[in-house]
Amino acid sequence: MYDLVIVGGGPAATAAAVYAGRKKLKTLLIAESFGGQSIVSADVQNWIGDMSVSGVELAGRFEKHIRAQESVEIKSPESARQISKKENGFSVTTDKEAYQARAVILASGARRRRLNIPGEAELEGKGVAYCSTCDAPLFGGKNVAVVGGGNAGLEAVVDLLPYATEIYLLEFSGSLKGDAITQEKIRAKKNVHIILNAKAERIEGDGMFVKTLFYTDLISGKEEPLGVEGVFVEIGSVPNSEMVRDLVELNKHGEVVIDHKTAATSREGIWAAGDVTDEPFKQNNISAGDAVKAALSAYQYLLARE
Amino acid sequence: MYDLVIVGGGPAATAAAVYAGRKKLKTLLIAESFGGQSIVSADVQNWIGDMSVSGVELAGRFEKHIRAQESVEIKSPESARQISKKENGFSVTTDKEAYQARAVILASGARRRRLNIPGEAELEGKGVAYCSTCDAPLFGGKNVAVVGGGNAGLEAVVDLLPYATEIYLLEFSGSLKGDAITQEKIRAKKNVHIILNAKAERIEGDGMFVKTLFYTDLISGKEEPLGVEGVFVEIGSVPNSEMVRDLVELNKHGEVVIDHKTAATSREGIWAAGDVTDEPFKQNNISAGDAVKAALSAYQYLLARE
């Protein structure tokens, strides 16, 4: 029986583990991997206090900080599947085992959203990509499309600039959404072509690799082909909240609804922080800060029940 | 006319400035100094991603991160005194000048609370101290009292261990409040004497330095003398919210009431984050995270009004 189970390995889980360790809570952290979603960033410039750090380096620092906590046991790689209410707490079932805990902090983050259009699944890894930092170097001298005009899409374009020949940025709505500073940077490049009001329809290959992305121009209604050998899908993410679907209140996006003052969920004994929650801005520092609230609230809750 | 004025120089102000810079907001940051209250810590072990960093080093990293933002102008040392509503935004008056801005993020933190007992003011710097990290080395071979049994008090004891002879830790209530891990550490030391239910009454000197701290034992009702040459006051802090007293809702502690999802105050156009707010847990990472919410909310507000 643990005092606390933390599910996740990103900034929220790290913050929860560090504070649980400071409080000497008997803690189990269950993580598929460490670092969270920004592990794929080549250059994180907005982790406060660090002007520039790679996602991989930051992930390493998170993991090291977790492993320094004596009272925190780690199961990784291991995947939490289901959390259910038991008499004196909760049971957390993973792909390997079931664990019992008096309290839970859910910091399971979110995963990338897919277009769900014909050709996408078939051509994944054959030109269809979800991680520009990882895969941009594979597209040297090729024409590439990026789908999604938010920060993730803009940053994918920036990642591709040193490699790709022509870069097409497709955005469904009538305007780009990402940071002004990044918009400016990519607008200044002659080989970046911004296509607004564009709905991706299907991806075709030559039997081996991506050859064409078809999109509908939502103004003219016409379907247009783009001759590209790469399609980067950057259209947001889905919260990893399935494991608590029957246990805590979720909003219509599937995000865990929390009290943002304490990170408490609708279920006593369960807290949540980071990208799995309904916090509107998904940022590493917000995840860490809200997870500190979760850990300190959980500590008070556990103390009061000893 | 600035888009945004940020008041403060700690982790909340830093996070707000970095995000305002990423969004290219025309920003003015007014700071008395950089680093916030933890600048006095010799060893910060819970800034997420850093297993150990001195408060001074962390302060330096914050300042560097702020100064890297091209669109952020800095006035420091400068002290914000009053914020008032104007037709198209706000006026921020400092000890030197008045500035106009469309939006404000208040990240002015908190300051140390004083005992307000006889002798305290007279003997400040003559044995009465508020910063154990700064002043512990001055008490080598002396007996010292620490007033306050929360984390700050416990950490003051730890800071004094390598220097002081006998250390008396006085706590008003019937139990210590700080981290279990630190409590254990100091309880193991023979020269640390924990005195619970103790109310500090007055401090007496020899005309030059502290000689005696008098406290009331709240159980027996008797006044007791402690022969000490140092008194470290570690009883919490007061929010620096005077400048917005007539502008936004404060709680009974003088803390700015915020919506913890977006860090909005009761006044449209003003956000607040960090120790000046009603967030119950005062921690560097919470301050930074909530300030990111403030900056991104303020950005959306300003965009919608362009």
Coordinates of C-alpha atoms in Angstrom, one line a residue:
Chain A
M1 CA 0.0 0.0 0.0
Y2 CA 1.6 3.3 -1.1
D3 CA 0.7 6.7 0.2
L4 CA 0.7 8.0 -3.3
V5 CA 0.9 6.8 -6.9
I6 CA 2.0 9.3 -9.5
V7 CA 1.1 8.4 -13.1
G8 CA 3.4 10.0 -15.7
G9 CA 7.0 11.0 -16.4
G10 CA 6.8 14.6 -17.7
P11 CA 7.2 18.0 -15.9
A12 CA 4.0 17.5 -13.9
A13 CA 5.0 14.0 -12.7
T14 CA 8.5 15.2 -11.9
A15 CA 7.3 18.1 -9.8
A16 CA 4.8 15.8 -7.9
A17 CA 7.6 13.3 -7.3
V18 CA 10.1 15.9 -6.0
Y19 CA 7.6 17.3 -3.6
A20 CA 6.3 13.9 -2.5
G21 CA 10.0 13.0 -1.9
R22 CA 10.6 16.1 0.2
K23 CA 7.5 15.1 2.3
K24 CA 8.8 11.5 2.6
L25 CA 5.6 10.1 1.2
K26 CA 5.8 6.4 0.3
T27 CA 5.4 7.0 -3.4
L28 CA 5.2 4.9 -6.6
L29 CA 5.8 6.7 -9.9
I30 CA 4.6 4.8 -13.0
A31 CA 6.0 6.2 -16.2
E32 CA 6.0 5.0 -19.8
S33 CA 9.0 7.3 -20.3
F34 CA 10.5 10.5 -18.9
G35 CA 10.5 14.1 -20.2
G36 CA 7.0 14.5 -21.5
Q37 CA 6.0 15.8 -24.9
S38 CA 8.7 18.5 -25.2
I39 CA 11.4 15.8 -25.3
V40 CA 11.1 16.1 -29.1
S41 CA 12.0 19.8 -29.1
A42 CA 15.6 20.6 -30.3
D43 CA 15.6 23.9 -28.4
V44 CA 13.3 24.7 -25.5
Q45 CA 13.6 28.4 -24.8
N46 CA 10.8 28.9 -22.4
W47 CA 11.6 26.6 -19.5
I48 CA 11.9 29.4 -17.0
G49 CA 15.5 29.9 -15.8
D50 CA 17.0 28.2 -18.8
M51 CA 17.5 30.3 -21.9
S52 CA 18.0 27.3 -24.1
V53 CA 17.9 23.6 -23.3
S54 CA 17.2 20.6 -25.6
G55 CA 14.1 18.5 -24.9
V56 CA 16.3 15.5 -24.4
E57 CA 18.5 17.3 -21.9
L58 CA 15.5 18.6 -19.9
A59 CA 14.0 15.1 -19.9
G60 CA 17.3 13.8 -18.4
R61 CA 17.2 16.5 -15.7
F62 CA 13.6 15.6 -14.8
E63 CA 14.5 11.9 -14.5
K64 CA 17.6 12.6 -12.4
H65 CA 15.5 14.8 -10.1
I66 CA 12.9 12.1 -9.7
R67 CA 15.5 9.4 -9.0
A68 CA 17.1 11.6 -6.3
Q69 CA 14.0 11.2 -4.2
E70 CA 14.6 8.4 -1.7
S71 CA 10.9 7.7 -0.8
V72 CA 9.9 7.5 -4.5
E73 CA 9.9 4.1 -6.2
I74 CA 9.9 4.0 -10.0
K75 CA 8.3 1.6 -12.4
S76 CA 9.3 2.5 -16.0
P77 CA 8.7 1.6 -18.7
E78 CA 5.2 0.7 -17.5
S79 CA 1.8 1.8 -18.6
A80 CA -1.1 2.7 -16.3
R81 CA -4.3 1.4 -17.8
Q82 CA -7.1 1.7 -15.2
I83 CA -7.6 3.4 -11.9
S84 CA -10.5 2.3 -9.7
K85 CA -11.8 3.2 -6.2
K86 CA -11.2 0.7 -3.4
E87 CA -12.2 0.9 0.2
N88 CA -9.2 2.7 1.6
G89 CA -7.9 4.4 -1.6
F90 CA -7.4 3.4 -5.2
S91 CA -6.1 0.5 -7.3
V92 CA -3.9 1.4 -10.2
T93 CA -3.7 -1.4 -12.9
T94 CA -0.9 -1.3 -15.4
D95 CA 0.1 -3.5 -18.3
K96 CA 2.1 -5.5 -15.7
E97 CA 0.5 -5.4 -12.3
A98 CA -1.9 -3.7 -9.9
Y99 CA -0.9 -1.3 -7.1
Q100 CA -2.8 0.1 -4.2
A101 CA -2.5 3.6 -3.0
R102 CA -4.2 6.0 -0.6
A103 CA -4.0 8.9 -3.1
V104 CA -3.2 9.4 -6.8
I105 CA -1.8 12.2 -8.8
L106 CA -2.6 11.9 -12.5
A107 CA 0.1 13.5 -14.6
S108 CA -0.3 11.3 -17.7
G109 CA -0.2 14.1 -20.2
A110 CA -1.6 14.0 -23.7
R111 CA -0.7 12.4 -27.0
R112 CA -0.6 13.7 -30.5
R113 CA -3.9 14.0 -32.5
R114 CA -4.1 12.3 -35.8
L115 CA -5.9 13.6 -39.0
N116 CA -7.7 10.2 -39.5
I117 CA -7.7 10.6 -43.3
P118 CA -7.0 8.0 -45.9
G119 CA -3.4 7.2 -46.3
E120 CA -2.3 8.6 -43.0
A121 CA -1.9 5.3 -41.1
E122 CA -0.6 3.4 -44.1
L123 CA 2.2 5.9 -44.8
E124 CA 3.2 6.6 -41.2
G125 CA 7.0 6.4 -41.1
K126 CA 7.0 6.5 -44.9
G127 CA 6.6 10.2 -45.1
V128 CA 3.8 10.8 -42.6
A129 CA 5.4 12.1 -39.4
Y130 CA 4.4 13.5 -36.0
C131 CA 7.8 14.7 -34.7
S132 CA 9.6 17.3 -36.7
T133 CA 12.5 17.5 -34.4
C134 CA 13.1 13.8 -34.7
D135 CA 12.4 13.5 -38.4
A136 CA 13.1 16.8 -40.1
P137 CA 16.7 15.7 -41.1
L138 CA 15.1 12.8 -43.2
F139 CA 13.6 15.3 -45.6
G140 CA 16.7 17.0 -47.0
G141 CA 16.1 18.3 -50.5
K142 CA 12.4 17.2 -50.4
N143 CA 9.1 19.1 -50.5
V144 CA 7.2 18.8 -47.3
A145 CA 3.7 19.8 -46.0
V146 CA 3.0 20.7 -42.4
V147 CA -0.6 20.4 -41.3
G148 CA -1.6 22.8 -38.5
G149 CA -1.0 26.5 -38.0
G150 CA -0.6 26.6 -34.2
N151 CA 2.7 26.8 -32.4
A152 CA 3.4 23.1 -33.1
G153 CA 3.0 23.6 -36.8
L154 CA 5.1 26.8 -36.9
E155 CA 7.8 25.1 -35.0
A156 CA 7.7 22.1 -37.4
V157 CA 8.3 24.6 -40.2
V158 CA 11.3 26.1 -38.4
D159 CA 12.7 22.6 -37.8
L160 CA 12.3 21.8 -41.5
L161 CA 13.9 25.1 -42.8
P162 CA 17.5 23.7 -42.7
Y163 CA 16.5 20.6 -44.7
A164 CA 13.4 20.8 -46.9
T165 CA 13.2 22.5 -50.3
E166 CA 9.7 23.9 -50.3
I167 CA 7.5 23.9 -47.2
Y168 CA 3.7 24.2 -47.3
L169 CA 2.0 25.1 -44.1
L170 CA -1.7 24.2 -44.1
E171 CA -4.1 25.7 -41.7
F172 CA -7.8 24.9 -41.5
S173 CA -9.0 28.3 -40.3
G174 CA -8.4 31.7 -41.9
S175 CA -5.3 32.7 -39.8
L176 CA -2.2 31.2 -38.1
K177 CA -2.5 30.8 -34.4
G178 CA 1.1 30.4 -33.1
D179 CA 3.6 32.9 -31.6
A180 CA 4.0 36.2 -33.5
I181 CA 7.8 35.8 -33.2
T182 CA 7.7 32.5 -35.0
Q183 CA 5.2 33.6 -37.6
E184 CA 7.5 36.5 -38.5
K185 CA 10.5 34.2 -38.8
I186 CA 8.8 31.8 -41.2
R187 CA 7.0 34.5 -43.2
A188 CA 10.4 35.9 -44.1
K189 CA 11.4 32.7 -45.8
K190 CA 10.7 32.5 -49.6
N191 CA 10.4 28.7 -49.6
V192 CA 7.6 28.7 -46.9
H193 CA 4.1 28.8 -48.4
I194 CA 1.2 29.4 -46.1
I195 CA -2.1 27.9 -47.2
L196 CA -5.1 29.0 -45.1
N197 CA -8.6 27.6 -45.2
A198 CA -7.2 24.3 -46.2
K199 CA -8.7 21.0 -45.1
A200 CA -6.4 17.9 -45.5
E201 CA -8.3 15.2 -47.3
R202 CA -6.1 12.2 -48.2
I203 CA -2.5 11.2 -48.6
E204 CA -1.3 9.1 -51.6
G205 CA 1.9 7.3 -52.0
D206 CA 3.8 5.4 -54.7
G207 CA 3.4 2.1 -53.0
M208 CA 6.4 3.0 -50.8
F209 CA 6.5 6.7 -49.8
V210 CA 4.3 9.7 -49.7
K211 CA 3.9 11.4 -53.1
T212 CA 0.8 13.7 -52.8
L213 CA -1.3 15.4 -50.1
F214 CA -4.8 16.4 -51.3
Y215 CA -6.6 19.3 -49.6
T216 CA -9.8 21.1 -50.1
D217 CA -9.6 24.9 -50.5
L218 CA -12.5 25.8 -48.2
I219 CA -13.0 29.2 -50.0
S220 CA -13.3 27.8 -53.6
G221 CA -14.5 24.3 -52.5
K222 CA -11.9 22.8 -54.9
E223 CA -9.6 19.9 -54.1
E224 CA -6.0 20.7 -54.7
P225 CA -3.0 18.3 -54.9
L226 CA 0.4 19.1 -53.3
G227 CA 3.4 17.2 -54.5
V228 CA 5.2 16.5 -51.3
E229 CA 7.3 13.6 -50.0
G230 CA 6.6 14.4 -46.3
V231 CA 3.5 15.3 -44.3
F232 CA 4.0 16.5 -40.7
V233 CA 0.8 16.4 -38.7
E234 CA 0.7 19.1 -36.0
I235 CA -2.9 19.5 -35.0
G236 CA -2.9 19.2 -31.3
S237 CA -3.3 16.4 -28.8
V238 CA -5.6 14.2 -26.9
P239 CA -5.5 13.9 -23.1
N240 CA -4.5 10.5 -21.6
S241 CA -7.5 10.4 -19.3
E242 CA -9.1 7.1 -20.4
M243 CA -7.9 5.4 -17.2
V244 CA -10.0 7.7 -15.0
R245 CA -13.0 8.0 -17.3
D246 CA -15.4 6.4 -14.8
L247 CA -13.8 8.0 -11.8
V248 CA -13.4 11.8 -12.2
E249 CA -15.2 14.5 -14.1
L250 CA -13.9 15.1 -17.6
N251 CA -14.9 18.0 -19.9
K252 CA -16.1 17.6 -23.5
H253 CA -12.5 17.4 -24.7
G254 CA -11.8 14.5 -22.4
E255 CA -9.7 16.7 -20.1
V256 CA -9.8 16.1 -16.3
V257 CA -11.6 19.0 -14.7
I258 CA -9.6 20.4 -11.8
D259 CA -9.8 23.1 -9.1
H260 CA -6.9 25.1 -10.3
K261 CA -6.1 26.4 -6.9
T262 CA -5.2 22.9 -5.5
A263 CA -5.3 20.7 -8.6
A264 CA -8.0 18.5 -7.0
T265 CA -10.3 16.5 -9.3
S266 CA -14.0 15.9 -8.6
R267 CA -12.9 12.7 -6.8
E268 CA -11.5 13.0 -3.2
G269 CA -8.0 11.5 -3.1
I270 CA -7.2 12.1 -6.8
W271 CA -5.4 15.1 -8.1
A272 CA -4.4 15.9 -11.7
A273 CA -1.9 18.3 -13.3
G274 CA -0.4 19.1 -16.7
D275 CA -1.7 18.4 -20.2
V276 CA -4.3 15.8 -19.0
T277 CA -6.2 18.6 -17.3
D278 CA -8.6 21.4 -18.4
E279 CA -5.9 24.0 -17.9
P280 CA -6.3 26.0 -21.1
F281 CA -2.6 26.7 -21.7
K282 CA -0.5 23.6 -22.1
Q283 CA 3.0 24.6 -21.0
N284 CA 5.8 22.8 -19.1
N285 CA 6.0 25.4 -16.3
I286 CA 2.2 25.4 -15.8
S287 CA 2.3 21.6 -15.5
A288 CA 5.1 21.7 -13.0
G289 CA 3.5 24.4 -10.9
D290 CA 0.1 22.8 -10.8
A291 CA 1.7 19.5 -9.9
V292 CA 3.4 21.1 -6.9
K293 CA -0.1 22.2 -5.8
A294 CA -1.3 18.7 -6.3
A295 CA 1.5 17.2 -4.2
L296 CA 1.2 19.6 -1.3
S297 CA -2.6 19.2 -1.3
A298 CA -2.3 15.4 -1.3
Y299 CA 0.2 15.6 1.5
Q300 CA -2.2 17.6 3.6
Y301 CA -5.0 15.2 2.8
L302 CA -2.8 12.2 3.8
L303 CA -1.6 13.8 7.0
A304 CA -5.2 14.6 8.1
R305 CA -6.1 10.9 7.7
E306 CA -3.2 9.4 9.5
Chain B
M1 CA 2.2 53.4 -23.8
Y2 CA 3.2 49.8 -23.1
D3 CA 1.2 46.7 -23.9
L4 CA 2.1 45.3 -20.6
V5 CA 3.8 46.3 -17.3
I6 CA 5.1 43.5 -15.1
V7 CA 5.8 44.4 -11.5
G8 CA 8.4 42.2 -9.8
G9 CA 11.7 40.3 -10.3
G10 CA 11.1 36.8 -8.9
P11 CA 10.1 33.6 -10.6
A12 CA 6.6 34.8 -11.4
A13 CA 7.8 38.1 -13.0
T14 CA 10.5 36.1 -14.9
A15 CA 8.0 33.7 -16.4
A16 CA 5.6 36.5 -17.3
A17 CA 8.5 38.4 -19.0
V18 CA 9.7 35.4 -21.0
Y19 CA 6.3 34.6 -22.3
A20 CA 5.6 38.3 -23.0
G21 CA 8.9 38.4 -24.9
R22 CA 8.0 35.3 -27.0
K23 CA 4.7 37.0 -27.9
K24 CA 6.6 40.2 -28.8
L25 CA 4.5 42.3 -26.4
K26 CA 5.9 45.8 -25.8
T27 CA 6.6 45.2 -22.2
L28 CA 8.1 47.1 -19.2
L29 CA 9.3 45.1 -16.2
I30 CA 9.7 47.1 -13.0
A31 CA 11.8 45.3 -10.4
E32 CA 13.4 46.2 -7.1
S33 CA 15.7 43.3 -7.5
F34 CA 15.9 39.9 -9.2
G35 CA 15.4 36.4 -7.9
G36 CA 12.6 36.7 -5.4
Q37 CA 12.6 35.5 -1.8
S38 CA 14.6 32.3 -2.4
I39 CA 17.7 34.4 -3.3
V40 CA 18.6 33.9 0.4
S41 CA 18.6 30.1 0.2
A42 CA 22.0 28.5 0.1
D43 CA 20.7 25.4 -1.6
V44 CA 17.3 25.2 -3.4
Q45 CA 16.6 21.5 -4.0
N46 CA 13.0 21.8 -5.3
W47 CA 13.3 24.0 -8.4
I48 CA 12.1 21.3 -10.8
G49 CA 14.8 20.0 -13.1
D50 CA 17.6 21.2 -10.8
M51 CA 18.6 18.9 -8.0
S52 CA 20.6 21.7 -6.3
V53 CA 21.0 25.3 -7.1
S54 CA 21.9 28.3 -4.8
G55 CA 19.3 31.0 -4.6
V56 CA 21.8 33.5 -5.9
E57 CA 22.6 31.3 -9.0
L58 CA 18.9 30.8 -9.7
A59 CA 18.3 34.6 -9.4
G60 CA 21.1 35.1 -11.9
R61 CA 19.5 32.7 -14.3
F62 CA 16.1 34.4 -13.9
E63 CA 17.6 37.8 -14.7
K64 CA 19.5 36.5 -17.7
H65 CA 16.3 34.9 -19.1
I66 CA 14.4 38.2 -18.7
R67 CA 17.2 40.2 -20.3
A68 CA 17.3 37.9 -23.3
Q69 CA 13.7 39.1 -24.2
E70 CA 14.1 41.8 -26.9
S71 CA 10.6 43.3 -26.4
V72 CA 11.0 43.6 -22.7
E73 CA 12.4 46.8 -21.3
I74 CA 13.7 46.7 -17.7
K75 CA 13.6 49.4 -14.9
S76 CA 15.6 48.1 -11.9
P77 CA 16.2 49.0 -9.2
E78 CA 12.9 50.8 -9.2
S79 CA 9.9 50.4 -6.9
A80 CA 6.3 50.4 -8.0
R81 CA 4.1 52.3 -5.5
Q82 CA 0.6 52.7 -7.0
I83 CA -1.4 51.3 -9.9
S84 CA -4.5 53.1 -11.0
K85 CA -7.1 52.8 -13.7
K86 CA -6.9 55.1 -16.7
E87 CA -9.2 55.4 -19.7
N88 CA -7.3 52.9 -22.0
G89 CA -5.5 50.9 -19.4
F90 CA -3.5 51.6 -16.3
S91 CA -0.9 54.0 -14.8
V92 CA 1.9 52.5 -12.8
T93 CA 3.6 55.0 -10.5
T94 CA 7.0 54.2 -9.1
D95 CA 9.5 56.0 -6.8
K96 CA 10.8 57.6 -10.0
E97 CA 8.2 57.9 -12.7
A98 CA 4.8 57.0 -14.0
Y99 CA 4.2 54.6 -16.8
Q100 CA 1.1 53.8 -18.9
A101 CA 0.1 50.3 -20.0
R102 CA -2.8 48.5 -21.5
A103 CA -2.4 45.6 -19.1
V104 CA -0.6 44.7 -15.9
I105 CA 0.8 41.5 -14.4
L106 CA 1.4 41.9 -10.7
A107 CA 4.2 39.6 -9.5
S108 CA 5.4 41.7 -6.6
G109 CA 5.7 38.8 -4.2
A110 CA 5.7 39.1 -0.4
R111 CA 8.0 40.4 2.3
R112 CA 9.0 38.9 5.6
R113 CA 6.6 39.3 8.6
R114 CA 8.0 40.8 11.8
L115 CA 7.1 39.8 15.4
N116 CA 6.4 43.4 16.3
I117 CA 7.6 42.9 19.9
P118 CA 9.7 45.2 22.1
G119 CA 13.3 45.1 21.2
E120 CA 12.9 43.6 17.7
A121 CA 13.3 46.8 15.7
E122 CA 16.0 48.3 18.0
L123 CA 18.1 45.1 17.8
E124 CA 17.7 44.4 14.1
G125 CA 21.2 43.7 12.7
K126 CA 22.4 43.5 16.3
G127 CA 21.4 39.9 16.7
V128 CA 17.8 40.1 15.4
A129 CA 17.9 38.6 11.9
Y130 CA 15.5 37.7 9.1
C131 CA 17.8 35.8 6.7
S132 CA 19.5 32.7 8.1
T133 CA 21.4 32.0 4.9
C134 CA 22.8 35.5 4.9
D135 CA 23.6 35.8 8.6
A136 CA 24.1 32.3 10.1
P137 CA 27.9 32.5 9.8
L138 CA 27.8 35.6 12.1
F139 CA 26.7 33.4 15.0
G140 CA 29.6 31.0 15.3
G141 CA 29.9 29.7 18.9
K142 CA 26.8 31.6 20.0
N143 CA 23.4 30.4 21.3
V144 CA 20.6 31.4 18.9
A145 CA 16.8 31.2 18.9
V146 CA 14.7 30.7 15.8
V147 CA 11.1 31.8 16.0
G148 CA 8.7 29.9 13.8
G149 CA 8.2 26.1 13.3
G150 CA 7.3 26.1 9.6
N151 CA 9.7 25.3 6.7
A152 CA 11.4 28.7 7.0
G153 CA 12.1 28.1 10.7
L154 CA 13.3 24.6 10.2
E155 CA 15.6 25.7 7.4
A156 CA 17.0 28.5 9.5
V157 CA 17.9 25.8 12.1
V158 CA 19.7 23.8 9.4
D159 CA 21.5 26.9 8.2
L160 CA 22.7 27.5 11.8
L161 CA 23.8 23.9 12.6
P162 CA 27.4 24.4 11.3
Y163 CA 27.8 27.6 13.3
A164 CA 25.7 28.0 16.5
T165 CA 26.3 26.2 19.8
E166 CA 22.8 25.7 21.1
I167 CA 19.8 26.4 18.9
Y168 CA 16.3 26.9 20.3
L169 CA 13.4 26.6 17.9
L170 CA 10.2 28.3 19.2
E171 CA 6.8 27.5 17.7
F172 CA 3.6 29.1 18.8
S173 CA 1.4 26.1 18.2
G174 CA 1.6 22.6 19.6
S175 CA 3.5 21.1 16.6
L176 CA 6.1 21.9 14.0
K177 CA 4.7 22.5 10.5
G178 CA 7.6 22.1 8.1
D179 CA 8.8 19.2 5.9
A180 CA 9.1 15.8 7.7
I181 CA 12.5 15.3 6.1
T182 CA 13.8 18.5 7.7
Q183 CA 12.1 17.9 11.0
E184 CA 13.9 14.5 11.2
K185 CA 17.2 16.1 10.4
I186 CA 17.0 18.6 13.1
R187 CA 15.5 16.3 15.7
A188 CA 18.5 14.1 15.4
K189 CA 20.8 17.0 16.6
K190 CA 21.5 17.2 20.4
N191 CA 22.1 20.9 20.3
V192 CA 18.6 21.7 18.8
H193 CA 15.9 22.3 21.4
I194 CA 12.4 22.5 20.2
I195 CA 10.1 24.6 22.4
L196 CA 6.4 24.3 21.4
N197 CA 3.5 26.5 22.6
A198 CA 5.9 29.4 23.0
K199 CA 4.9 33.0 22.4
A200 CA 7.9 35.4 21.9
E201 CA 7.3 38.4 24.1
R202 CA 10.3 40.7 24.0
I203 CA 14.0 40.9 23.2
E204 CA 16.5 42.5 25.5
G205 CA 20.1 43.6 24.7
D206 CA 23.1 44.8 26.6
G207 CA 22.9 48.2 25.0
M208 CA 24.7 46.8 21.9
F209 CA 23.7 43.2 21.1
V210 CA 20.9 40.7 21.9
K211 CA 21.2 39.0 25.2
T212 CA 17.8 37.5 26.1
L213 CA 14.7 36.4 24.3
F214 CA 11.6 36.2 26.6
Y215 CA 8.7 33.9 25.7
T216 CA 5.5 32.8 27.4
D217 CA 5.0 29.1 27.8
L218 CA 1.4 28.9 26.7
I219 CA 0.7 25.8 28.7
S220 CA 2.0 27.0 32.1
G221 CA 1.4 30.7 31.4
K222 CA 4.9 31.5 32.7
E223 CA 7.3 33.8 31.1
E224 CA 10.7 32.2 30.4
P225 CA 14.1 33.8 29.5
L226 CA 16.4 32.3 26.8
G227 CA 20.0 33.4 26.9
V228 CA 20.7 33.9 23.2
E229 CA 22.8 36.3 21.2
G230 CA 20.8 35.8 18.1
V231 CA 17.0 35.7 17.2
F232 CA 16.0 34.6 13.7
V233 CA 12.4 35.6 12.9
E234 CA 10.9 33.1 10.6
I235 CA 7.1 33.6 10.9
G236 CA 5.9 34.1 7.4
S237 CA 5.3 36.9 5.0
V238 CA 3.1 39.8 4.0
P239 CA 1.9 40.2 0.4
N240 CA 3.2 43.3 -1.5
S241 CA -0.3 44.2 -2.6
E242 CA -0.6 47.7 -1.2
M243 CA -0.2 49.3 -4.7
V244 CA -3.5 47.6 -5.9
R245 CA -5.4 47.9 -2.7
D246 CA -8.1 50.1 -4.3
L247 CA -8.1 48.4 -7.6
V248 CA -8.5 44.6 -7.2
E249 CA -10.1 42.2 -4.7
L250 CA -7.9 41.2 -1.8
N251 CA -8.6 38.5 0.8
K252 CA -8.3 39.0 4.6
H253 CA -4.6 38.4 4.4
G254 CA -4.1 41.1 1.9
E255 CA -3.5 38.6 -0.9
V256 CA -4.8 39.3 -4.4
V257 CA -7.7 37.0 -5.2
I258 CA -7.2 35.3 -8.5
D259 CA -8.9 32.9 -10.8
H260 CA -6.3 30.1 -10.6
K261 CA -7.1 28.9 -14.1
T262 CA -6.0 32.1 -15.8
A263 CA -4.4 34.2 -13.0
A264 CA -7.0 36.9 -13.7
T265 CA -7.8 39.3 -10.8
S266 CA -11.2 40.9 -10.2
R267 CA -10.1 43.8 -12.4
E268 CA -10.2 43.3 -16.2
G269 CA -6.7 44.0 -17.6
I270 CA -4.8 43.0 -14.4
W271 CA -3.4 39.6 -13.7
A272 CA -1.4 38.4 -10.7
A273 CA 0.8 35.5 -9.9
G274 CA 3.1 34.2 -7.2
D275 CA 3.3 35.1 -3.5
V276 CA 1.3 38.2 -3.8
T277 CA -1.8 36.1 -4.6
D278 CA -4.2 33.9 -2.6
E279 CA -2.5 30.7 -4.0
P280 CA -2.3 28.7 -0.7
F281 CA 1.2 27.1 -1.4
K282 CA 4.0 29.6 -1.9
Q283 CA 6.5 27.9 -4.1
N284 CA 8.8 29.1 -6.9
N285 CA 7.4 26.6 -9.5
I286 CA 3.8 27.5 -8.7
S287 CA 4.7 31.2 -9.1
A288 CA 6.3 30.6 -12.5
G289 CA 3.4 28.4 -13.7
D290 CA 0.7 30.8 -12.7
A291 CA 2.6 33.6 -14.3
V292 CA 2.7 31.8 -17.6
K293 CA -1.1 31.6 -17.4
A294 CA -1.2 35.3 -16.7
A295 CA 1.0 36.2 -19.6
L296 CA -0.9 34.0 -22.1
S297 CA -4.2 35.3 -20.8
A298 CA -3.0 38.9 -21.1
Y299 CA -1.8 38.2 -24.6
Q300 CA -5.2 36.9 -25.7
Y301 CA -6.8 40.0 -24.0
L302 CA -4.5 42.4 -25.8
L303 CA -4.9 40.6 -29.2
A304 CA -8.7 40.8 -28.9
R305 CA -8.6 44.5 -28.4
E306 CA -6.2 45.4 -31.2

